[in-house]
Short mmCIF file of C-alpha atoms and ligand atoms in Angstrom, two decimals:
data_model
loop_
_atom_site.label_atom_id
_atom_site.label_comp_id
_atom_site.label_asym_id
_atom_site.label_seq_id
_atom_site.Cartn_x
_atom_site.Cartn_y
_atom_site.Cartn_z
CA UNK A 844 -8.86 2.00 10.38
CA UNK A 845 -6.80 5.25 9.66
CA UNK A 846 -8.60 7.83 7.96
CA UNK A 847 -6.85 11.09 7.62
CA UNK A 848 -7.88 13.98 5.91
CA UNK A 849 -6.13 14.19 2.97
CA UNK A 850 -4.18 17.66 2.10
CA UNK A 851 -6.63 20.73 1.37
CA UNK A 852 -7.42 20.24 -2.14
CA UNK A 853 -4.99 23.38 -3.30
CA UNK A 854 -2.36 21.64 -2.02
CA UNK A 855 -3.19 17.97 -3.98
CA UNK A 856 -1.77 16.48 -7.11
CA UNK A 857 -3.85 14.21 -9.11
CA UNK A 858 -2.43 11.11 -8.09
CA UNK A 859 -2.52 9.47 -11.92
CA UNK A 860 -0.39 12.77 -12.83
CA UNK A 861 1.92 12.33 -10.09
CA UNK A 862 2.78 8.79 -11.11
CA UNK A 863 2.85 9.53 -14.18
CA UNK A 864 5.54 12.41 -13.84
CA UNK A 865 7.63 9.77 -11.71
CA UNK A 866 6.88 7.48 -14.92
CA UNK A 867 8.27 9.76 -17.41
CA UNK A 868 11.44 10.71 -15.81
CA UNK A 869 12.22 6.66 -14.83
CA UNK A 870 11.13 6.26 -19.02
CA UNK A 871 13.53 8.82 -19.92
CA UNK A 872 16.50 7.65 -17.92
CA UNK A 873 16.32 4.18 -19.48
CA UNK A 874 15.08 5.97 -23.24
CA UNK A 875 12.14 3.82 -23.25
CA UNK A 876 10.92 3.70 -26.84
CA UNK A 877 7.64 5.65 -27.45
CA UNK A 878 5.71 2.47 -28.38
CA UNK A 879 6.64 0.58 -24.99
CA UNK A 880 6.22 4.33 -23.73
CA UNK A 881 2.33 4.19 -24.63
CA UNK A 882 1.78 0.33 -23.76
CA UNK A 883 3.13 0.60 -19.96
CA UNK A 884 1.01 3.88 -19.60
CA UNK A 885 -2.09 2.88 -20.48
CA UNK A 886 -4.43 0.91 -17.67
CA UNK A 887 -5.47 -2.14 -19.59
CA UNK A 888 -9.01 -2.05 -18.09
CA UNK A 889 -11.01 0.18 -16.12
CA UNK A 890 -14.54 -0.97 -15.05
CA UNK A 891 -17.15 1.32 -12.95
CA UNK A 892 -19.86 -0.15 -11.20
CA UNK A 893 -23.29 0.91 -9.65
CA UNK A 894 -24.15 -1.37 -6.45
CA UNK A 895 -27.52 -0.64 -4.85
CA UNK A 896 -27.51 -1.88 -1.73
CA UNK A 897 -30.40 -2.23 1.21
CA UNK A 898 -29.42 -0.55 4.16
CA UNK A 899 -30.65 -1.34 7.63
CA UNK A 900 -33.51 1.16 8.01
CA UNK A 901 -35.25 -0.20 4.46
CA UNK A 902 -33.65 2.33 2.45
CA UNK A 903 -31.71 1.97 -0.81
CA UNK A 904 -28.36 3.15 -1.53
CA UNK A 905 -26.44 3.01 -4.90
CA UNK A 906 -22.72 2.98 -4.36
CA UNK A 907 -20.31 3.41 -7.04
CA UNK A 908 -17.61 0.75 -6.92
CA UNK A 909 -14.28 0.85 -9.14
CA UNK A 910 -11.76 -2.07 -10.10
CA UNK A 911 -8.67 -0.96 -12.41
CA UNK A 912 -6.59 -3.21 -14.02
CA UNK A 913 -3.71 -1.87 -14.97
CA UNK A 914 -1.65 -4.27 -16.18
CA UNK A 915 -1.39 -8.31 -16.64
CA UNK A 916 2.02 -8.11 -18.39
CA UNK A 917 4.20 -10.19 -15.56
CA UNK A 918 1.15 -12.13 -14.74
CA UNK A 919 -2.57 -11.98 -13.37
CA UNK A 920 -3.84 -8.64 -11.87
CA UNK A 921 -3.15 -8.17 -8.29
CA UNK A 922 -3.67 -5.60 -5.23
CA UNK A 923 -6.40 -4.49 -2.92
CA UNK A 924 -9.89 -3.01 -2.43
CA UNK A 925 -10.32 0.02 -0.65
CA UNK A 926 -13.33 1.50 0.95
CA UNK A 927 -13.32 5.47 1.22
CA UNK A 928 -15.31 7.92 0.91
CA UNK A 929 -12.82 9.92 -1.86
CA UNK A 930 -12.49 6.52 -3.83
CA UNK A 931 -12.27 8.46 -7.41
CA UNK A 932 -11.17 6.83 -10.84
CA UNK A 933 -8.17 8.67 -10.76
CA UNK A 934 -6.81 7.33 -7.59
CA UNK A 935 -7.59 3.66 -8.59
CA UNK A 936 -5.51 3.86 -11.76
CA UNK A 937 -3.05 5.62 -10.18
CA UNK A 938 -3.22 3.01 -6.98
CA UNK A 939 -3.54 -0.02 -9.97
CA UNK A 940 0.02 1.31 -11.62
CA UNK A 941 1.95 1.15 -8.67
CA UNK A 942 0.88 -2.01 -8.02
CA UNK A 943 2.40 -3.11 -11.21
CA UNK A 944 5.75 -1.33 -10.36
CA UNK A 945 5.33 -2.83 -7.10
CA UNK A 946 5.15 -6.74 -8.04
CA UNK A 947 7.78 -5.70 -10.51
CA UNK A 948 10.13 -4.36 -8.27
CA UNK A 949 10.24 -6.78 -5.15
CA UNK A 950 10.19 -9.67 -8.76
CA UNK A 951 6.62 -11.15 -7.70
CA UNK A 952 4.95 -12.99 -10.83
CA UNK A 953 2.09 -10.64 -10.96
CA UNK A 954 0.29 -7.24 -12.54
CA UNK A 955 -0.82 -4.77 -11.30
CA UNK A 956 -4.86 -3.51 -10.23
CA UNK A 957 -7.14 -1.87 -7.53
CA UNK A 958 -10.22 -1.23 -6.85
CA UNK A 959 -12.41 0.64 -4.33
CA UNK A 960 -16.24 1.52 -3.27
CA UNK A 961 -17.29 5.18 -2.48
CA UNK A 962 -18.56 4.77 1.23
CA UNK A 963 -17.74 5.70 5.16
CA UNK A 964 -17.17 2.41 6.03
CA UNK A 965 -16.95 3.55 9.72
CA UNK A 966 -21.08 4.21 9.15
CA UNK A 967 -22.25 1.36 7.92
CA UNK A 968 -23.40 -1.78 10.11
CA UNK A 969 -21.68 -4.80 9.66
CA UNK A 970 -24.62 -6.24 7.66
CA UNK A 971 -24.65 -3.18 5.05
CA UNK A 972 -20.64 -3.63 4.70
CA UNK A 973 -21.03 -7.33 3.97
CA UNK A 974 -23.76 -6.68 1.46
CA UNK A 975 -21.74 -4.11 -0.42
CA UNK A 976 -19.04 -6.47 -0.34
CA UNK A 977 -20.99 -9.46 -1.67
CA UNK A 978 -22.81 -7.12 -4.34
CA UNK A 979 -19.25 -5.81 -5.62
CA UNK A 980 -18.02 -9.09 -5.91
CA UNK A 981 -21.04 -10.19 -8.00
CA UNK A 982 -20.50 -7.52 -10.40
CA UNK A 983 -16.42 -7.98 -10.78
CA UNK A 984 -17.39 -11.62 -11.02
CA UNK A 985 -16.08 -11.61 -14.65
CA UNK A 986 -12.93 -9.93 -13.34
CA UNK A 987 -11.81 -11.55 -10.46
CA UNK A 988 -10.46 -14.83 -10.95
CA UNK A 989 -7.21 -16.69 -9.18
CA UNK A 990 -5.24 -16.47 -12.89
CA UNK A 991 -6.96 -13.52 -13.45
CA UNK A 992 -6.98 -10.51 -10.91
CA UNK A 993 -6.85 -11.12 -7.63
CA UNK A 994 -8.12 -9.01 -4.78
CA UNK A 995 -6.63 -8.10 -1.69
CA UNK A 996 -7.39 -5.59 1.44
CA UNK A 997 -6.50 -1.87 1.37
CA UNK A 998 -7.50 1.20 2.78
CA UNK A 999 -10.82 0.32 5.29
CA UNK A 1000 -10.92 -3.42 4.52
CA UNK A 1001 -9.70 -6.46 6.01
CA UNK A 1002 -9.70 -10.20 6.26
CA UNK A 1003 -13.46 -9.79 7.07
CA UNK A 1004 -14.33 -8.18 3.61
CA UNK A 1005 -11.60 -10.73 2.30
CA UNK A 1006 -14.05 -13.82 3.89
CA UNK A 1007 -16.87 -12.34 1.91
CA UNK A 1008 -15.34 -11.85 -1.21
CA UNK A 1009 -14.19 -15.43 -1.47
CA UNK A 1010 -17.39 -16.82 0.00
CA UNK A 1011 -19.51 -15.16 -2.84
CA UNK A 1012 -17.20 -15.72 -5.67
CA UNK A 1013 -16.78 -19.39 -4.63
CA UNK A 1014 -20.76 -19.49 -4.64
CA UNK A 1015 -20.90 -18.60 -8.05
CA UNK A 1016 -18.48 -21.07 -8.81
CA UNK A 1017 -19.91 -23.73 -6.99
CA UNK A 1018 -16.81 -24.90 -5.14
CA UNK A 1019 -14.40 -22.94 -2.80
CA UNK A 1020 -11.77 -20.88 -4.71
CA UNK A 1021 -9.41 -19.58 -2.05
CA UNK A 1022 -6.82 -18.07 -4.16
CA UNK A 1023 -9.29 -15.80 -5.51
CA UNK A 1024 -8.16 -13.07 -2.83
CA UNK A 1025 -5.94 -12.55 -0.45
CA UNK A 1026 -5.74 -10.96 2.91
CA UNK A 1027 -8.40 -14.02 4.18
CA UNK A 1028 -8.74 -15.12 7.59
CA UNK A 1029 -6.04 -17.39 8.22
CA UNK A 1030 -8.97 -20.43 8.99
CA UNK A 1031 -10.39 -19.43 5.01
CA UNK A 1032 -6.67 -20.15 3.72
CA UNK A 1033 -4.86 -17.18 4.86
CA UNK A 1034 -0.89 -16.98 5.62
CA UNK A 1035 0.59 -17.08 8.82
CA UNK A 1036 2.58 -13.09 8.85
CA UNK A 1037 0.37 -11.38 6.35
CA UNK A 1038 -1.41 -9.16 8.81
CA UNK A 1039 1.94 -7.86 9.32
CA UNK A 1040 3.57 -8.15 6.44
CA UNK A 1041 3.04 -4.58 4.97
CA UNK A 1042 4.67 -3.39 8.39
CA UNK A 1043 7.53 -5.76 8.72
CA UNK A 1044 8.61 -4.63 5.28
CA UNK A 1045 8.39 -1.05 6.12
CA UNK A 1046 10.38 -1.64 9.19
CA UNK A 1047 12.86 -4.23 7.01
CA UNK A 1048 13.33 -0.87 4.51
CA UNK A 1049 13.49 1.51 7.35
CA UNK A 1050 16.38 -0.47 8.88
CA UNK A 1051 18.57 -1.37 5.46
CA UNK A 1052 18.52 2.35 4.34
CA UNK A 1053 19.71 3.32 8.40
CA UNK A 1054 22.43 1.04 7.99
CA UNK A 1055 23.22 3.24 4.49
CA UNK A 1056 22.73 5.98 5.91
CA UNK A 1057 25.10 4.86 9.36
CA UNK A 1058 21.88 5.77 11.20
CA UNK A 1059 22.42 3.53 14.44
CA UNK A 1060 18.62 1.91 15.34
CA UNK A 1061 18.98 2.21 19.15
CA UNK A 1062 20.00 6.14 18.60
CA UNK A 1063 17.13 6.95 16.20
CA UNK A 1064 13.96 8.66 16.77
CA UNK A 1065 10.80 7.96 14.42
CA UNK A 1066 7.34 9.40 13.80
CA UNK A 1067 4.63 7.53 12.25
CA UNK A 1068 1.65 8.57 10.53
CA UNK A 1069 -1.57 6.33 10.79
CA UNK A 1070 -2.28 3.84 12.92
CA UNK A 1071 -4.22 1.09 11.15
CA UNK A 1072 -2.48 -2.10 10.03
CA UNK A 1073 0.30 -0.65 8.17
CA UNK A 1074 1.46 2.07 10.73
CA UNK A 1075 0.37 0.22 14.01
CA UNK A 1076 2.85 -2.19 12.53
CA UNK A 1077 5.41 -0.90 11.33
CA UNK A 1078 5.58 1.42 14.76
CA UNK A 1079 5.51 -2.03 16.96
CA UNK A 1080 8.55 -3.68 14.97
CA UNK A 1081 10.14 -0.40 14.40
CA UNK A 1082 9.85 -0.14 18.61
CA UNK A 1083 11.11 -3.79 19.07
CA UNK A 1084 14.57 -3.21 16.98
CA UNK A 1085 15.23 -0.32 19.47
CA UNK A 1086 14.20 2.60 17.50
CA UNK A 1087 12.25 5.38 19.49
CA UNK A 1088 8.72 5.74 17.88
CA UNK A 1089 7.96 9.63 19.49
CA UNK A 1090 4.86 10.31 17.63
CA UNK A 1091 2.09 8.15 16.25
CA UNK A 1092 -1.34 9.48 14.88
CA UNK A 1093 -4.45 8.58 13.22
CA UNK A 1094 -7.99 10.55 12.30
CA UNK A 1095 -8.12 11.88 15.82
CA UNK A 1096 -5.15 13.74 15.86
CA UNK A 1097 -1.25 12.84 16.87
CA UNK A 1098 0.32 12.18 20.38
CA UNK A 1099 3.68 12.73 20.77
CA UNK A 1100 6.45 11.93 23.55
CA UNK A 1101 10.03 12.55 23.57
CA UNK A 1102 10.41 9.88 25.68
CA UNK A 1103 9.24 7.47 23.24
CA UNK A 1104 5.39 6.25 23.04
CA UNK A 1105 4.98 2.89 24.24
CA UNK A 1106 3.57 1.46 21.13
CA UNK A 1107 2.00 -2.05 22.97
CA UNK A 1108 -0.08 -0.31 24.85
CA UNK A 1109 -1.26 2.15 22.17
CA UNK A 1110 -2.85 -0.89 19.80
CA UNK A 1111 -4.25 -2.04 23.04
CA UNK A 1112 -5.76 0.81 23.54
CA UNK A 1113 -7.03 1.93 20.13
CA UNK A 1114 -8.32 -2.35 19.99
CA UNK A 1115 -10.37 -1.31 23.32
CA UNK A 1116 -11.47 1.85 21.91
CA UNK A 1117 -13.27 1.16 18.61
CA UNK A 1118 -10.33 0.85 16.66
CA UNK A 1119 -9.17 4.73 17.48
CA UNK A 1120 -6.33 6.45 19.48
CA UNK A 1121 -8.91 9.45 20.78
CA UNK A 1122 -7.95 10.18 24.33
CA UNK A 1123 -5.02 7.97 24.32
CA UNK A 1124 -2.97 9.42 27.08
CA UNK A 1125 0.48 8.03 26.36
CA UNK A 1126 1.80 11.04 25.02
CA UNK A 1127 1.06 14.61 24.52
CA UNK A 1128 -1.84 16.29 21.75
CA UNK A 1129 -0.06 17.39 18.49
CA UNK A 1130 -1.87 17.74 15.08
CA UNK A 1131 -1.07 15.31 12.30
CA UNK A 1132 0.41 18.17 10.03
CA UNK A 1133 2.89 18.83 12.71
CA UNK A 1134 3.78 15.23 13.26
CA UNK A 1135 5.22 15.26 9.88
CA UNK A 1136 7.51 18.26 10.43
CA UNK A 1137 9.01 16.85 13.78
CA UNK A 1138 12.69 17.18 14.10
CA UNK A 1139 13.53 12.90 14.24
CA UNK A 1140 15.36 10.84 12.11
CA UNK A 1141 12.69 8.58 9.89
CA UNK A 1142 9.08 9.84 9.37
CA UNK A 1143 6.83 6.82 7.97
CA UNK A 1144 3.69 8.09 6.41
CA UNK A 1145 0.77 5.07 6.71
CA UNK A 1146 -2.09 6.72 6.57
CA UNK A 1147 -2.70 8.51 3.00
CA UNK A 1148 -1.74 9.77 -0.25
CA UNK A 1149 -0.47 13.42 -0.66
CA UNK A 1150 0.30 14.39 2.67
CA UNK A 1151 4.06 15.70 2.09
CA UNK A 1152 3.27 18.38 -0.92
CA UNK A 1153 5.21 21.54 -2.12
CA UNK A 1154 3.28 23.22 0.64
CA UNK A 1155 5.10 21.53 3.38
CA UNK A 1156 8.05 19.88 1.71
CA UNK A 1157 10.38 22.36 3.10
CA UNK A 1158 9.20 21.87 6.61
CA UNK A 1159 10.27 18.15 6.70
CA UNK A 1160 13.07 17.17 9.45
CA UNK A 1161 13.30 14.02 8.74
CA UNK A 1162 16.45 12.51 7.39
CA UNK A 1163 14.75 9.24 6.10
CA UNK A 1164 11.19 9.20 5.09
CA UNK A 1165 9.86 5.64 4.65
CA UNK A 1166 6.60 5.57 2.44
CA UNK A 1167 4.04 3.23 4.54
CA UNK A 1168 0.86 4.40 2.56
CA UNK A 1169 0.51 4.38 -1.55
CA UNK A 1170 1.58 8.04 -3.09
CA UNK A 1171 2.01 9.85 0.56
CA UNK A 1172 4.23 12.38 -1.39
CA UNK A 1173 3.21 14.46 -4.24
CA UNK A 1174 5.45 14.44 -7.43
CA UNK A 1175 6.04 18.03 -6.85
CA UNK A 1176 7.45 17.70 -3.41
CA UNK A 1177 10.16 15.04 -4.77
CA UNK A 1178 12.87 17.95 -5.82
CA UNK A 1179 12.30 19.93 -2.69
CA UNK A 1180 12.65 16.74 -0.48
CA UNK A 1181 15.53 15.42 -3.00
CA UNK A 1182 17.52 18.68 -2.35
CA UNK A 1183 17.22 19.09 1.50
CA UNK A 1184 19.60 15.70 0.98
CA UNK A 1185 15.93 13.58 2.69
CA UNK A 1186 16.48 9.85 2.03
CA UNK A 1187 13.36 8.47 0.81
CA UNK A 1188 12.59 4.80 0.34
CA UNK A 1189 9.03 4.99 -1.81
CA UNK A 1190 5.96 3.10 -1.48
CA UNK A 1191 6.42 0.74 -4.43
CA UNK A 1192 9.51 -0.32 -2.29
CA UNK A 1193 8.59 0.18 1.09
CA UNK A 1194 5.51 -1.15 1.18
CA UNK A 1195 5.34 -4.12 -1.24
CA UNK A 1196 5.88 -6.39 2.06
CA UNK A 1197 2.35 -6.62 2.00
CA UNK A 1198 1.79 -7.56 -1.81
CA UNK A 1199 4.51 -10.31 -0.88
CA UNK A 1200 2.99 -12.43 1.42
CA UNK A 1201 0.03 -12.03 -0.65
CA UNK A 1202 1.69 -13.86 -3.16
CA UNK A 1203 2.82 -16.48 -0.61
CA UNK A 1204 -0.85 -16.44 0.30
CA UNK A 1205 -1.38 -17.59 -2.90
CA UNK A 1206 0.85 -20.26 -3.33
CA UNK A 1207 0.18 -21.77 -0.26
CA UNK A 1208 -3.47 -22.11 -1.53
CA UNK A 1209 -2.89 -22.99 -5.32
CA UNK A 1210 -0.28 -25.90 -2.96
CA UNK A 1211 -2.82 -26.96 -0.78
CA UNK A 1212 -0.20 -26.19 1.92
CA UNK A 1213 0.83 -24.23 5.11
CA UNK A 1214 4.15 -22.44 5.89
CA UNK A 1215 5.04 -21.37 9.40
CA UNK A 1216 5.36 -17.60 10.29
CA UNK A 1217 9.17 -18.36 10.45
CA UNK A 1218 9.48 -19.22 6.47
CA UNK A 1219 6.65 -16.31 5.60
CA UNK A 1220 9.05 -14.08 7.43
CA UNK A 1221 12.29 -15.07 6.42
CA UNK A 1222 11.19 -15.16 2.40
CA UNK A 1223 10.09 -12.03 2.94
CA UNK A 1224 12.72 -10.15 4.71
CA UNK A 1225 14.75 -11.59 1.84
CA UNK A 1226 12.90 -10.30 -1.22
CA UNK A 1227 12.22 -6.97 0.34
CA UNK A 1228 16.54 -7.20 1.16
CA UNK A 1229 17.35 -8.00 -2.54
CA UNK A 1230 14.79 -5.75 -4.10
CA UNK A 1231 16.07 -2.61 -1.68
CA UNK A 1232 19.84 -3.39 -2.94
CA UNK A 1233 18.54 -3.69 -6.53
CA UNK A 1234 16.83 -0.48 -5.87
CA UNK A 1235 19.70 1.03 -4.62
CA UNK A 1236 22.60 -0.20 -7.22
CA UNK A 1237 20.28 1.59 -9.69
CA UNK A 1238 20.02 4.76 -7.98
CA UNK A 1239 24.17 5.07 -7.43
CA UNK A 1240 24.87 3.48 -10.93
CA UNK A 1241 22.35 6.48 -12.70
CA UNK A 1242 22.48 9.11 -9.80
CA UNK A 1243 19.02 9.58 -9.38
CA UNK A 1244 16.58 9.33 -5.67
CA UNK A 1245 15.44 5.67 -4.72
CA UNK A 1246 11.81 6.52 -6.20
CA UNK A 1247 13.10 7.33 -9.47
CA UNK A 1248 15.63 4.31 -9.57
CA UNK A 1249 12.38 1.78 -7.99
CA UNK A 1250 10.47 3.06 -10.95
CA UNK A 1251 13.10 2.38 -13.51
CA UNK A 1252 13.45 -0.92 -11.93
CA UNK A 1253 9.91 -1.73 -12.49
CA UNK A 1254 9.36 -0.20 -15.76
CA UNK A 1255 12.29 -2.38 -17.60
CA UNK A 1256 11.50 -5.36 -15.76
CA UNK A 1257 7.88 -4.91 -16.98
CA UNK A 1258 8.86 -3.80 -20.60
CA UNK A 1259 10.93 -6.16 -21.24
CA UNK A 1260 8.45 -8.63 -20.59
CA UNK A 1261 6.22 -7.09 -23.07
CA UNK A 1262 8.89 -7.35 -25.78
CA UNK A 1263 9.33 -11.02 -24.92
CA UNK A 1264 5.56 -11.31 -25.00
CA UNK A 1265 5.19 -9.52 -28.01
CA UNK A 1266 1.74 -7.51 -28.89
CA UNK A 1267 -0.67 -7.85 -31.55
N1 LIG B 423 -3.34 -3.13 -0.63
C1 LIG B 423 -1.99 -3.57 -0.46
C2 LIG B 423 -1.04 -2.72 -1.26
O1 LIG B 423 -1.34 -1.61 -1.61
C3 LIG B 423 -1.83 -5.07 -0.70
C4 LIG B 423 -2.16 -5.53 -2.06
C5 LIG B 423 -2.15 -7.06 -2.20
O2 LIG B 423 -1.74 -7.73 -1.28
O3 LIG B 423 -2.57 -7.52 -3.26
O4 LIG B 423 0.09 -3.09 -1.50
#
């Protein structure tokens, strides 16, 4: 997995604030009334857990798990579980909300939530990690549910965790629930392409806003940020439409060559190497701050929020950032990056390829049925397509940056929903 340091702490937003101030200014655009204002804000549920788990050596350890549900508007709660050691409350509801402007924007028929455990899942055994799964999902048994909230992988899990998850919730339930997460194993009911999917959609983005931008693929140069499933990706499909990929990264530090890193051989490597790129010799030693400021034409941060802040905004070469990871930007940084004339196509955009064949997931389990890779790709390409020109009409029609216009997407899609609903 890709764990990078985040920012030095001076440099961080609160990531709830810096939604929210993204929020406010897509609210204000589209004058929002103040009582839709204070619905769409609000996370309808937050629960905090205490999960004390036995490690190997005897011991016992109480972890503090999260889930967030944010909203269940446009239908039941969905998005992933990450394990990290700076899991905070703050992060999941900010995480939770843009999976609601996420679903809303690529037009999926779900809400938004998140969740997350406090740990280093790079300690723990295997046998400590499945515990802490199983007890987590025993204590959000209430909460999870397949027309209820629905769990997915994020930051340090996988379709292991997933396998867990589903195997103690269906114990509870006495029969096997697949559609209660997503992200499974594809022999538990998982979808042919979702492994990918997160990536494929970055690289889908990536390529629609080069062809706005007249950026020709086979001339561009790209850096990417984090090498776990969403960057490892993204780099490997970026490579195979002819873009150069000169810098990758992860935890260990960045490797950069001019020539262009062959990105096969990296994920072989890092898969030989317990799942890192240290001493990967394919390209030269850089740091991971200085792989952002490279002079290339796309940077894709994968790895974390807040690592492009007002501290190194101005530094940024880039002339199209694709968002890989939730929040890599600060709110702060938007202006500075919106005035050095830097494209960017934002997470709840960029990344929702992942939250789509989720949803395919899904439906292939609530159907009883399996599509080839070749549908799961093509639907795909095609929502993330249509919701990238929606996206974009928005953004010409009011004159505002992609993030602002994805947000105002999502917000009247989700608000008007509400009104149709109607409250209390
Ligand atoms: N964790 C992923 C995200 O942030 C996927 C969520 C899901 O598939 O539900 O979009």
């Amino acid at each position: 997995m890709a764990y990078i340091e985040p920012a030095p702490i001076k440099d961080r937003e609160n990531p709830f604030e810096s939604m929210m101030s993204r929020f406010d200014i897509a609210a204000q655009k589209l004058g929002l009334d103040q009582e839709t204002y204070e619905v769409l804000k609000s996370p309808t549920k937050q629960v905090i857990v205490s999960l004390p788990i036995t490690m190997d050596d005897g011991s016992k350890r109480v972890f503090e798990g999260y889930r967030v549900i944010h909203s269940n508007t446009l239908g039941p709660s969905k998005g992933g579980v990450r394990f990290a050691p700076d899991v905070h409350l703050d992060e999941v509801k900010a995480l939770a909300a843009w999976m609601t402007w996420k679903c809303a924007v690529v037009d999926i028929p779900y809400g938004g939530a998140k969740g997350g455990i406090k740990c280093k899942p790079w300690t723990m055994s295997t046998g400590e990690l499945e515990r802490l799964t199983r007890a987590y999902t025993v204590s959000m048994y209430e909460i999870f549910g397949p027309d209820t909230d629905i769990p997915a992988p994020d930051m340090g899990t996988g379709p292991r965790e997933m396998a867990w998850l589903m195997d103690e919730y269906s114990k509870a339930n006495g029969k096997t629930v697949s559609a209660v997460v997503t992200g499974k194993p594809l022999v538990l009911g998982g979808s042919l392409g979702r492994v990918e999917a997160t990536g494929r959609g970055v690289m889908v983005s990536a390529l629609v806003a080069m062809e706005k931008l007249k950026i020709n693929p086979a001339h561009a140069t790209c850096a990417v940020q984090g090498f776990g499933n969403v960057g490892s990706n993204a780099a490997s499909l970026l490579e195979e439409r002819g873009v150069k990929v000169v810098a990758i990264s992860d935890h260990t530090g960045a490797y950069y060559d001019a020539k262009g890193i062959d990105i096969r051989s990296a994920i072989a490597y890092k898969e030989s190497n317990n799942n890192t790129l240290e001493g990967f010799t394919g390209g030269e030693i850089i740091n991971n701050a200085d792989l952002l400021e490279l002079d290339i034409d796309l940077l894709v941060p994968a790895a974390k929020e807040d690592v492009i802040t007002l501290a190194n905004a101005d530094n940024i070469k880039a002339k199209l950032i694709v968002e890989g990871a939730n929040g890599p930007m600060g709110a702060k940084a938007d202006p500075v990056i919106f005035e050095k004339g830097i494209t960017v196509v934002p997470d709840i955009l960029a990344n929702a390829g992942g939250v789509t064949v989720s949803y395919f997931e899904w439906v292939q389990n609530r159907l009883g049925y399996k599509w080839t890779r070749e549908r799961v790709n093509r639907r795909s390409d095609r929502i993330m397509k249509e919701a990238f020109e929606r996206v974009y009409k928005v953004a010409q029609k009011y004159d505002v940056s992609l993030r602002i216009a994805a947000y105002m997407v999502a917000i009247s899609k989700v608000a008007d929903t509400y009104k149709l609903r109607g409250g209390y």
